[in-house]
Short mmCIF file of C-alpha atoms and ligand atoms in Angstrom, two decimals:
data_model
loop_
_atom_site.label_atom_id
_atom_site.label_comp_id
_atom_site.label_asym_id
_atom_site.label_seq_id
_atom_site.Cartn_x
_atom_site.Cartn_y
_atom_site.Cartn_z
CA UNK A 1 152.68 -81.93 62.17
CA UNK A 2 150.79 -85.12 61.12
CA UNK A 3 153.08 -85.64 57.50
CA UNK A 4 156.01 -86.01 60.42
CA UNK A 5 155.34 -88.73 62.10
CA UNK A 6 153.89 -90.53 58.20
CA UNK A 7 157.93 -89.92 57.42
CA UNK A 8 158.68 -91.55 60.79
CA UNK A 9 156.53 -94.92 60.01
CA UNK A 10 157.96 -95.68 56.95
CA UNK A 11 161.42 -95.34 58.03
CA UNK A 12 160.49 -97.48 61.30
CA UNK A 13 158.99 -100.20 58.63
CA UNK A 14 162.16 -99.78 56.44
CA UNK A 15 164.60 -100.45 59.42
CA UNK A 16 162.00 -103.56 60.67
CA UNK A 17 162.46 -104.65 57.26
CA UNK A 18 166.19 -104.10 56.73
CA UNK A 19 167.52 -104.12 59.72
CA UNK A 20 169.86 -100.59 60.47
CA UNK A 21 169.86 -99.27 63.84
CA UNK A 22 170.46 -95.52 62.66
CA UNK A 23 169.42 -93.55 60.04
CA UNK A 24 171.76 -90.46 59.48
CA UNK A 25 169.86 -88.85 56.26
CA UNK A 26 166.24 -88.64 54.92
CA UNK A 27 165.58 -87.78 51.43
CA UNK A 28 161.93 -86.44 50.86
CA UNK A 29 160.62 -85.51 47.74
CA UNK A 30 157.96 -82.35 48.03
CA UNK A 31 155.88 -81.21 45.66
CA UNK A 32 155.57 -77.37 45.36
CA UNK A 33 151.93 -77.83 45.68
CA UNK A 34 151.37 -80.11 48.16
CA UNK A 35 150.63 -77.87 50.58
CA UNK A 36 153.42 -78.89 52.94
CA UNK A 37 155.34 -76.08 54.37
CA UNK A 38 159.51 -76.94 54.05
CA UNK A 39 159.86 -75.31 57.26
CA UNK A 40 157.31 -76.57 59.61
CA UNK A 41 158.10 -80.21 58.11
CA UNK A 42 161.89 -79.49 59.35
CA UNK A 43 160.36 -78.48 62.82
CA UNK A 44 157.85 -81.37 63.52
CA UNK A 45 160.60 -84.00 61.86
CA UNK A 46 163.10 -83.17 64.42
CA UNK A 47 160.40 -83.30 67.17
CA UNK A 48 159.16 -86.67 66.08
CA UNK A 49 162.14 -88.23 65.66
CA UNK A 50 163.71 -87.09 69.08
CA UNK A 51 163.63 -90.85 70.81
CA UNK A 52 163.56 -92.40 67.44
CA UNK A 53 166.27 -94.48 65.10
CA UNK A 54 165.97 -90.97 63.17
CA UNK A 55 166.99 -88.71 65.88
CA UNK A 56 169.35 -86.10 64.53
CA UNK A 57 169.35 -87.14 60.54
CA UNK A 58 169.64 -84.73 58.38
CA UNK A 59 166.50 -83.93 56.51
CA UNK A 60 167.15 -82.84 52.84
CA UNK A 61 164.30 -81.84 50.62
CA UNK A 62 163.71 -82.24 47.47
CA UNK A 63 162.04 -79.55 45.76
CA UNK A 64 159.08 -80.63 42.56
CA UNK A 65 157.80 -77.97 40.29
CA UNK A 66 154.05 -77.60 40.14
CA UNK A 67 152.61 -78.19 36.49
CA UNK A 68 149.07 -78.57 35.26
CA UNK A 69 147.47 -78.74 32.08
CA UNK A 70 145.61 -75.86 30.82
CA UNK A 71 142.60 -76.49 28.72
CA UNK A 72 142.60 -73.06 26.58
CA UNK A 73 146.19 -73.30 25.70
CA UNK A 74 146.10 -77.13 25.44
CA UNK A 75 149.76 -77.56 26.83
CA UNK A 76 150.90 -78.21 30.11
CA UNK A 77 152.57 -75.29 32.06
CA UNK A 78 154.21 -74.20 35.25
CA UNK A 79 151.91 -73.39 38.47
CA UNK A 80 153.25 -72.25 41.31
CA UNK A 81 149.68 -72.27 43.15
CA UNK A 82 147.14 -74.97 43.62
CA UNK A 83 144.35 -72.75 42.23
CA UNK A 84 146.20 -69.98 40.76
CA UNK A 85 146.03 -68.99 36.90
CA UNK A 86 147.82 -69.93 34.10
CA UNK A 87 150.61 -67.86 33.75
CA UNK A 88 150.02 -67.92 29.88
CA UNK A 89 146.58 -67.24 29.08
CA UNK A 90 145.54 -66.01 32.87
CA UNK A 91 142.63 -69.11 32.85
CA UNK A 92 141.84 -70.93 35.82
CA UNK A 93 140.89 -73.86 33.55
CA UNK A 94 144.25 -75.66 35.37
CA UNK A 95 144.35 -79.25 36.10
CA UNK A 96 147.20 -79.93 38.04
CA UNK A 97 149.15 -82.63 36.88
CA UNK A 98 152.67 -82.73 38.71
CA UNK A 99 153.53 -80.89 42.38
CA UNK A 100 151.80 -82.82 44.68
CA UNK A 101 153.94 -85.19 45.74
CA UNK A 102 155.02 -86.11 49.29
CA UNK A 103 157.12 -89.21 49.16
CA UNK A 104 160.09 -90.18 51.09
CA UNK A 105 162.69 -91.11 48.42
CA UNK A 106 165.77 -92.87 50.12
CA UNK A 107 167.95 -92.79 53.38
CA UNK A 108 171.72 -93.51 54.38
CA UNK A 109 171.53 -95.74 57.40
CA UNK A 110 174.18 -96.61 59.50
CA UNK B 1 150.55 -75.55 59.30
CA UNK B 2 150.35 -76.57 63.03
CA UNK B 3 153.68 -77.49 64.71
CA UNK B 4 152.38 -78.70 67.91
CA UNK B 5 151.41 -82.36 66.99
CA UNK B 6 154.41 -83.69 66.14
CA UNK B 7 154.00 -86.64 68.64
CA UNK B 8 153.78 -89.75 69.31
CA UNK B 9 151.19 -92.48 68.36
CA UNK B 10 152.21 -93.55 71.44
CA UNK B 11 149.43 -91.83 73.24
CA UNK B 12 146.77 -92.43 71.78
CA UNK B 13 143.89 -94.17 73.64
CA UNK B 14 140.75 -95.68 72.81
CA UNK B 15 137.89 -95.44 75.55
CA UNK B 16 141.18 -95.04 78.07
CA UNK B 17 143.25 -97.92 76.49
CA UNK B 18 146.58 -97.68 75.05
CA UNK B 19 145.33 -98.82 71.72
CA UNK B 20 148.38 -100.73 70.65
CA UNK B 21 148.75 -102.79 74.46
CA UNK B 22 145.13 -104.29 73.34
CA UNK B 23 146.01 -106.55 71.02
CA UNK B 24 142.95 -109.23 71.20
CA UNK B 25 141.00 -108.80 68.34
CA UNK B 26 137.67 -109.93 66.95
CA UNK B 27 137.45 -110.71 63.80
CA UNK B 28 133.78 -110.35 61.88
CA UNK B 29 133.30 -114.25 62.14
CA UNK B 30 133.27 -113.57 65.91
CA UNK B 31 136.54 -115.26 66.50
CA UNK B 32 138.89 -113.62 68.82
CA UNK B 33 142.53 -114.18 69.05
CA UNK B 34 145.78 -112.11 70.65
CA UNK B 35 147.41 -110.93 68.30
CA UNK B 36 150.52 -112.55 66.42
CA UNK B 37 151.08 -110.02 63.62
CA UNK B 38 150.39 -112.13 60.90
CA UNK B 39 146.72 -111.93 59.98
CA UNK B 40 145.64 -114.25 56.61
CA UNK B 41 144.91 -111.78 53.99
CA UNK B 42 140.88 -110.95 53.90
CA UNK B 43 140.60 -111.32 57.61
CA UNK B 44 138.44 -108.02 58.95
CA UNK B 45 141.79 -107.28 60.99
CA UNK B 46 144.52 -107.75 58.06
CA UNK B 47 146.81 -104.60 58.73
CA UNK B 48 150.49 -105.21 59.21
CA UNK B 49 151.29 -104.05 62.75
CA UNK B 50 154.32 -101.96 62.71
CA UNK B 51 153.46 -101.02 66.65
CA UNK B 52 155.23 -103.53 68.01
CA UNK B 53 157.04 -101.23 70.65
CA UNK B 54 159.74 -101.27 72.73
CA UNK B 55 161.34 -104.14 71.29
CA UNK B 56 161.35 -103.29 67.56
CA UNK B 57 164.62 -102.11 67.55
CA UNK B 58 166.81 -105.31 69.48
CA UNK B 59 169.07 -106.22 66.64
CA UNK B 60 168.32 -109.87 65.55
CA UNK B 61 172.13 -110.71 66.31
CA UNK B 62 174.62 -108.41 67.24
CA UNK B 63 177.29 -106.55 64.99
CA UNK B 64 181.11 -106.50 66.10
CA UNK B 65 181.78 -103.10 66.76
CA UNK B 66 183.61 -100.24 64.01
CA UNK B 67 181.91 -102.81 61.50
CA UNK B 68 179.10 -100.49 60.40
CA UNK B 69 179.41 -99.08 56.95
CA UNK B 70 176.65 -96.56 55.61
CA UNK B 71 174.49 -97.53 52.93
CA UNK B 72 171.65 -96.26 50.69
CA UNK B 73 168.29 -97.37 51.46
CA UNK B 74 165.79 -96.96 48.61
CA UNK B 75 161.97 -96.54 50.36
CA UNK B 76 160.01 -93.99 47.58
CA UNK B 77 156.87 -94.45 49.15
CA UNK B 78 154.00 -91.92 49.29
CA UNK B 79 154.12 -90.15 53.07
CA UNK B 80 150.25 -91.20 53.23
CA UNK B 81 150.55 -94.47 51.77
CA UNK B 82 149.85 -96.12 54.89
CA UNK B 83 147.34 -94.38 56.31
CA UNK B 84 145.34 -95.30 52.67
CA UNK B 85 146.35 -98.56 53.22
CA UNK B 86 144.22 -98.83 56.62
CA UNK B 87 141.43 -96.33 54.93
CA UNK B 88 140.80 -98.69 52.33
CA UNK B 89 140.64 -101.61 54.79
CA UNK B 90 137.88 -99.61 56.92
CA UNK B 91 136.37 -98.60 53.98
CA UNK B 92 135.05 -102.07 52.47
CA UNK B 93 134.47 -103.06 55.86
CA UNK B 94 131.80 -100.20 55.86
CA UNK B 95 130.69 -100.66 52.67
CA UNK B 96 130.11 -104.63 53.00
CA UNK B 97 127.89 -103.90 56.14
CA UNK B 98 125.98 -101.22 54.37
CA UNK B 99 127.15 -98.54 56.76
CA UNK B 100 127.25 -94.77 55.69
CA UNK B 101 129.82 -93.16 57.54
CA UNK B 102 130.85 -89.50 57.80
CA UNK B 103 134.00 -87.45 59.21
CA UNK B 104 133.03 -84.43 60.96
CA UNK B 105 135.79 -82.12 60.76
CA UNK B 106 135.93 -78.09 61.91
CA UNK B 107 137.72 -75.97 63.73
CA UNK B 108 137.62 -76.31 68.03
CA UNK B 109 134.40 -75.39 68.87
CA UNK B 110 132.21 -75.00 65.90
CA UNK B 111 129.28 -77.61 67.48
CA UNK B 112 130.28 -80.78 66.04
CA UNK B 113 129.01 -82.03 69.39
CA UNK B 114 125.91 -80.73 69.93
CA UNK B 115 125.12 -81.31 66.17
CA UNK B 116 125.63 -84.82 66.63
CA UNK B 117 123.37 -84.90 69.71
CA UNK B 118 120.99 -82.90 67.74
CA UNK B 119 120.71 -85.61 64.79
CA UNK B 120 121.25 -88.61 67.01
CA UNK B 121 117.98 -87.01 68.82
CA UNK B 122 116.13 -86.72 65.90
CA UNK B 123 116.91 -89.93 64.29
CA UNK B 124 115.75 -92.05 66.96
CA UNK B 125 113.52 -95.06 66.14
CA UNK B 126 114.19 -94.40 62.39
CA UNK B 127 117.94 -94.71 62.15
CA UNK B 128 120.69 -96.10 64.56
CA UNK B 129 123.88 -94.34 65.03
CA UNK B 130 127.64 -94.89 66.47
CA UNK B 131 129.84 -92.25 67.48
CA UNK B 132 133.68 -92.58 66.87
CA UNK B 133 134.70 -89.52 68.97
CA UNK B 134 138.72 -88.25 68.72
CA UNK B 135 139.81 -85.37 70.80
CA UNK B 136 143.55 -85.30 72.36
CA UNK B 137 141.84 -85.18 75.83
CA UNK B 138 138.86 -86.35 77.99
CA UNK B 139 136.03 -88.33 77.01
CA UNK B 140 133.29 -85.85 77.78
CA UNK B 141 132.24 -85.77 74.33
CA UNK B 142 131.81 -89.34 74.39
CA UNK B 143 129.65 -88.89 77.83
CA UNK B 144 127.45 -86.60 75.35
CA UNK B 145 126.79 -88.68 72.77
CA UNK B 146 126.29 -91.92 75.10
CA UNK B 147 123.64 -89.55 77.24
CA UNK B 148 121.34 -90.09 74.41
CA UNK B 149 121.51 -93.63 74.78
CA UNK B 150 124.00 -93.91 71.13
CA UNK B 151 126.86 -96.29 71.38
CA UNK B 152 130.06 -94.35 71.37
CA UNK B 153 133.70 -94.89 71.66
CA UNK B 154 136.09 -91.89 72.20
CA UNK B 155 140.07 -91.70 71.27
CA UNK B 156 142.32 -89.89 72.95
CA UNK B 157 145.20 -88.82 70.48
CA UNK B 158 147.37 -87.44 73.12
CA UNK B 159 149.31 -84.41 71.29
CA UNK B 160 147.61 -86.03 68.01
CA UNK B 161 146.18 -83.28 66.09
CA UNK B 162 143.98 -85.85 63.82
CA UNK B 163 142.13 -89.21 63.92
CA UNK B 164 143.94 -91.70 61.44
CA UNK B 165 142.78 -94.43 59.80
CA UNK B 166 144.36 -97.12 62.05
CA UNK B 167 143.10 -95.58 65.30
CA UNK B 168 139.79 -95.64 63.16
CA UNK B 169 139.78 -99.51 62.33
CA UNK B 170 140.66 -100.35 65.75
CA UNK B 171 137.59 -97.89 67.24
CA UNK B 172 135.23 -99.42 64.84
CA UNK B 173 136.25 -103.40 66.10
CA UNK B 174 135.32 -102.20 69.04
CA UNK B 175 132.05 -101.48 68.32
CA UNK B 176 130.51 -103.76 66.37
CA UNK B 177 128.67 -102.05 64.10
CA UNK B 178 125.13 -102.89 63.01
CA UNK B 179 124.29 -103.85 59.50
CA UNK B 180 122.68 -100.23 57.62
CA UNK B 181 123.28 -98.30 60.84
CA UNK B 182 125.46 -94.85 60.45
CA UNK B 183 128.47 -93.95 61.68
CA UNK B 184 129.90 -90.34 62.79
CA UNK B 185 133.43 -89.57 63.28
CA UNK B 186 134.22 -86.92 65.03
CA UNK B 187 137.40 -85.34 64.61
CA UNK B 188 139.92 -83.76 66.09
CA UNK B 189 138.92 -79.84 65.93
CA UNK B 190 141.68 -78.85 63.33
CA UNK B 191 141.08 -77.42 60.17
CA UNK B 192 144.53 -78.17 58.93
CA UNK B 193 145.82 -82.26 59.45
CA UNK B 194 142.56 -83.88 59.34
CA UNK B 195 142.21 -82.76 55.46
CA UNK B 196 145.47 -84.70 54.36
CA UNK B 197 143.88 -88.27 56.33
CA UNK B 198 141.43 -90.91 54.64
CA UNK B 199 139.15 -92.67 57.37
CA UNK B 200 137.67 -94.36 55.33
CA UNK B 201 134.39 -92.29 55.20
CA UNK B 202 131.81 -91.87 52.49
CA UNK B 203 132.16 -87.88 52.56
CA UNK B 204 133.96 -85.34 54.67
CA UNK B 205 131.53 -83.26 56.10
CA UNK B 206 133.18 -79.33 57.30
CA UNK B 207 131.12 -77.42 59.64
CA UNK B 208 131.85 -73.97 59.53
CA UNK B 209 129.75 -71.85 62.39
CA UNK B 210 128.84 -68.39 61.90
CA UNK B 211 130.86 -66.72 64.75
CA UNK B 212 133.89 -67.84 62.68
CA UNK B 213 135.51 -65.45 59.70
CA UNK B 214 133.82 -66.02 56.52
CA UNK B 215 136.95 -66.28 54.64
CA UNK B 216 137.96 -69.83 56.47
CA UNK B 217 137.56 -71.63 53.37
CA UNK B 218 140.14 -69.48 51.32
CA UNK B 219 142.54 -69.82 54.51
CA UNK B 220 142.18 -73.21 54.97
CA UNK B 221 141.39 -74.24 51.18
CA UNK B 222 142.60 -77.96 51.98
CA UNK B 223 139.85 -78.60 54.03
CA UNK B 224 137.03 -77.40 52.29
CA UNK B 225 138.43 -78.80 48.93
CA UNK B 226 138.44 -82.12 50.85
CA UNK B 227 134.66 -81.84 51.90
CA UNK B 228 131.71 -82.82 50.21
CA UNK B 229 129.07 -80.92 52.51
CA UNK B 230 129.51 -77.59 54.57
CA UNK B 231 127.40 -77.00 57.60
CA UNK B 232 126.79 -73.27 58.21
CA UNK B 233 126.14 -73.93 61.88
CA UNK B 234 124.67 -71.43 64.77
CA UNK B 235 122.73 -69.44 62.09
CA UNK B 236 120.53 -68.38 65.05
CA UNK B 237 122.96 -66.10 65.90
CA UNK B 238 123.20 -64.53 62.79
CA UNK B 239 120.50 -61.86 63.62
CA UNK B 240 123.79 -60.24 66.10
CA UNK B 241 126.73 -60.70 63.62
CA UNK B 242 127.78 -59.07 60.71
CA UNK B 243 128.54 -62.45 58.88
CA UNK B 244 127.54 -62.67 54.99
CA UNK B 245 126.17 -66.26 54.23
CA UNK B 246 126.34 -65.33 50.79
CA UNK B 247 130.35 -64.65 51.02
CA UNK B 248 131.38 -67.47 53.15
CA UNK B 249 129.23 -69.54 50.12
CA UNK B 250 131.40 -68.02 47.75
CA UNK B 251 134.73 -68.30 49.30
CA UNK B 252 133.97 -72.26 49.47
CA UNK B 253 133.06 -72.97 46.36
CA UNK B 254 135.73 -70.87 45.35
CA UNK B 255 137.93 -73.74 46.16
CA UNK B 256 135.11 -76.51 45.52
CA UNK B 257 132.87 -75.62 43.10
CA UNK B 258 131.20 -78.74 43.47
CA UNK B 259 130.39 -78.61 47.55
CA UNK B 260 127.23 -78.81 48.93
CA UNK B 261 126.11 -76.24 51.66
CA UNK B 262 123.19 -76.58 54.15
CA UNK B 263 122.76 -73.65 56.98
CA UNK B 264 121.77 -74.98 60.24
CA UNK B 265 121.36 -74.26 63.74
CA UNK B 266 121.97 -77.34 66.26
CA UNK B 267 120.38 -75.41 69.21
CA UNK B 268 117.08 -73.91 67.57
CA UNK B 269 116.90 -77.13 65.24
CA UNK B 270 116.72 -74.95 62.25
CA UNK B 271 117.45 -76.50 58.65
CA UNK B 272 118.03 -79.67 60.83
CA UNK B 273 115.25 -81.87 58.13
CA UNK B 274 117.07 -80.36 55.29
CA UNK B 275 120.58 -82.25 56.75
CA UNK B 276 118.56 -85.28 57.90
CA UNK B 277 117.38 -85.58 54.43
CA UNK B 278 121.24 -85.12 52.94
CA UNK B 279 122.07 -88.32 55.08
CA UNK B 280 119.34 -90.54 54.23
CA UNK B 281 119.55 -90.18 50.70
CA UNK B 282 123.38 -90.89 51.15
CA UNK B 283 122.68 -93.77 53.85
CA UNK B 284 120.25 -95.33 51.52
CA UNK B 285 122.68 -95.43 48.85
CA UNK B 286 125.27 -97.25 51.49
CA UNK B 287 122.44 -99.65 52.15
CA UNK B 288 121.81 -100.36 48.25
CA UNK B 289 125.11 -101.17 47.82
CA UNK B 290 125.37 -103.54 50.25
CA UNK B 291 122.08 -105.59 49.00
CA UNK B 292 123.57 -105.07 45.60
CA UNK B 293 126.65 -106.72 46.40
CA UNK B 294 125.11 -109.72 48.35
CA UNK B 295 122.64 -110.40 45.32
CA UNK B 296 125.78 -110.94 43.03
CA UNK B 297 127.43 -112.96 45.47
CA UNK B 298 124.08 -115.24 46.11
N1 LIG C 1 124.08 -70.38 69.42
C1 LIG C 1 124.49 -71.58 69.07
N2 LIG C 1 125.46 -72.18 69.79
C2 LIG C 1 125.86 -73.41 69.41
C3 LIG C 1 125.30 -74.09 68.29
N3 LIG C 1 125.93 -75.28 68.16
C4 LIG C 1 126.81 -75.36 69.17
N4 LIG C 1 126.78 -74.25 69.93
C5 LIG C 1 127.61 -73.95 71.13
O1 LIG C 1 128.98 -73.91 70.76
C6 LIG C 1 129.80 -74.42 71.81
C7 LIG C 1 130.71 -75.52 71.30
O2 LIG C 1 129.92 -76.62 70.85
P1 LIG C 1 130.48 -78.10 70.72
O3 LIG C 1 129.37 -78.92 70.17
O4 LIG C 1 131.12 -78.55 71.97
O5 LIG C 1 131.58 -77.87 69.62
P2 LIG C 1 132.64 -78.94 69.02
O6 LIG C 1 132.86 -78.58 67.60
O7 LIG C 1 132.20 -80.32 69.32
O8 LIG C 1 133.94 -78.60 69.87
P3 LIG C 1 135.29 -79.46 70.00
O9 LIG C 1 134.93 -80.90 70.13
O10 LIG C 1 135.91 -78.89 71.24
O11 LIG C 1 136.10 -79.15 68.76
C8 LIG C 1 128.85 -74.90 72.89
O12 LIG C 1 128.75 -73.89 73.87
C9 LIG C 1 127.54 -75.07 72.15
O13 LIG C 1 126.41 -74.89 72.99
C10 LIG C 1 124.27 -73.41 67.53
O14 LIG C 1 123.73 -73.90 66.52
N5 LIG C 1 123.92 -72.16 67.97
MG1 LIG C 2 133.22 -81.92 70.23
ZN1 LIG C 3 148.84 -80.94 62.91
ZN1 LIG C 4 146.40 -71.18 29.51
ZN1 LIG C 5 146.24 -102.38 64.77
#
């Protein structure tokens, strides 16, 4: 998967950077609804990474709740779907306003 | 989510070329210089190049051995921040030169091609057009395009399952685009990867052909919430199929409210003039812009 190899290029540019030769744990922050499946981002990060400074870190995810604001209730509440309903009124007036992030957080290099 | 592309930039070739081994570039005063990595901000060619291969990882100076400690590294950085980076570059490039530029995405097989060919046919002597074509193998799309006399480029992404913005800035040095001309991209035929990556286009434009399911858009809602147009192509053959235009319509906006849909037919021509029409009105706006911007400079 493409959002693999995105993880790999920062970490490259962070070692460039900061020079460490090995990188032994990736953080990654991941919005519920981003879209990007846990377990298919495990697979293709441990494919990309084969030949790379990354090759065998651990990957640990970090899980963000999905929350939008609903216009009929006028508060902002949990989604657990891009365009699901809101689980108070059952509206699909929803505009999501947290959950979407994909963003590598921090490592532990070596 | 597809697992097969999780590969290597490594490669990925433009017209044949290992895109990163060509490091001469020209610049949009003409100039033309190897590269040295550190292009003056503003320059047409002002990306930081992090392919620097083999020897990226030599350590500067050496560490004595049982000396290394871990630490924490901070990065928090958006996966995609990069390729935006690069989109944005390719981006004002276009929009300074007036260019309207689309991103044809679909799944394999849809008729991106022949589409292309199709308009590219029918635009002659009114409207000039460059091909940017990205499939993981052969250039025979390329050979298509450039058999109706269009200027084309083709990259190879290798296990790639998407064109990205970089391999996008580097296709479009090399060809020199004309002042108000248009410019397709074709994509990689995935409806999945392509959705999440910026080119740098005015609009994504998702074909979606007849022979496919009609509920695409609802299983690939990314994609379609991404575009701004959706091609219903091969509606010849909708005389044999049991496909409801009317549903497939639904299902998208369903996920878009606001897209646009046009049905076509790249082989018969049919509703060809009504998609001709969409990109003039959207060219014209490119080429507004562009006089817009050099009045306020002048
Ligand atoms: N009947 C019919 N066939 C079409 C139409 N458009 C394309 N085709 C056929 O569909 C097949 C695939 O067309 P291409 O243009 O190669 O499709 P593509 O989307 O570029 O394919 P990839 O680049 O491999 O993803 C070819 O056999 C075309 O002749 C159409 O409007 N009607
Ligand atoms: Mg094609
Ligand atoms: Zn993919
Ligand atoms: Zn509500
Ligand atoms: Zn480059």
């Amino acid at each position: 998967m493409a959002l693999a190899e995105g993880v790999l290029q920062l970490i490259e540019d962070a070692a460039h950077q900061q020079e460490f030769k090995k990188v032994t744990t990736v953080w990654l922050e991941i919005g519920q609804l981003s879209g990007v499946e846990i377990e298919a981002m495990s697979f293709c990060f441990d494919a990309v990474t084969r030949d790379s400074i990354a090759a065998g870190a651990r990957l640990e995810i970090i899980a963000l709740p999905g929350s939008g604001w609903c216009m009929a209730c006028s508060e902002t509440v949990p989604m657990t779907e891009l365009f699901g309903e809101c689980p108070q009124c059952g509206g699909y007036q929803l505009q999501v306003t947290g959950g979407t992030e994909m963003r590598v957080k921090e490592l532990e290099v070596a | 989510m597809c697992t097969t592309c999780g590969c290597g930039s490594d490669e990925v070739k433009i017209d044949g070329e290992h895109s990163h081994h060509d490091h001469d570039h020209v610049h949009a005063d003409g100039t033309r210089h190897s590269h040295d990595h550190d292009h003056a901000p503003g320059a047409a060619h002002e990306h930081a190049h992090s392919h620097e291969h083999g020897h990226r990882y030599a350590p500067a100076h050496s560490h004595a051995p049982g000396m290394s400690t871990k630490r924490m590294v901070q990065i928090e950085q958006d996966i995609l921040s990069k390729n935006n980076a690069y989109a944005a570059q390719n981006r004002r490039r276009l929009v300074e030169r007036g260019i309207f530029a689309l991103n044809l995405v679909s799944s394999p097989g849809s008729g991106k091609t022949t589409l292309l060919v199709k308009t590219i046919e029918m635009l002659k002597g009114r409207q000039q057009v460059t091909v940017i074509e990205g499939d993981q193998q052969t250039s025979q799309d390329a050979d298509r395009i450039r058999a109706t006399g269009a200027r084309a480029v083709q990259i190879n992404t290798g296990k790639g399952c998407h064109l990205d913005a970089h391999m996008v800035g580097h296709a479009m040095e090399k060809l020199e685009l004309v002042e108000d001309s248009l410019l397709m991209i074709e994509n990689v035929g995935n409806l999945v990867c392509p959705a999440a990556f910026d080119l740098g286009e005015a609009h994504k434009v998702v074909i979606l052909s007849v022979t496919e399911g009609e509920d695409k858009p609802i299983k690939y809602p990314d994609m379609f919430r991404a575009a701004d147009l959706m091609l219903m192509n091969k509606c010849d053959l909708l005389p044999h199929l049991s496909f409801s235009v009317a549903k497939a319509i639904e299902f998208a906006r369903r996920v878009n409210p606001g897209i646009e849909v046009i049905e076509v037919s790249a082989t018969s021509g049919a509703g060809m003039t009504d998609w001709l029409d969409w990109i003039e009105r959207g060219a014209a706006g490119s080429r507004a812009q562009r006089r817009d911007a050099a009045a306020g400079i002048a």
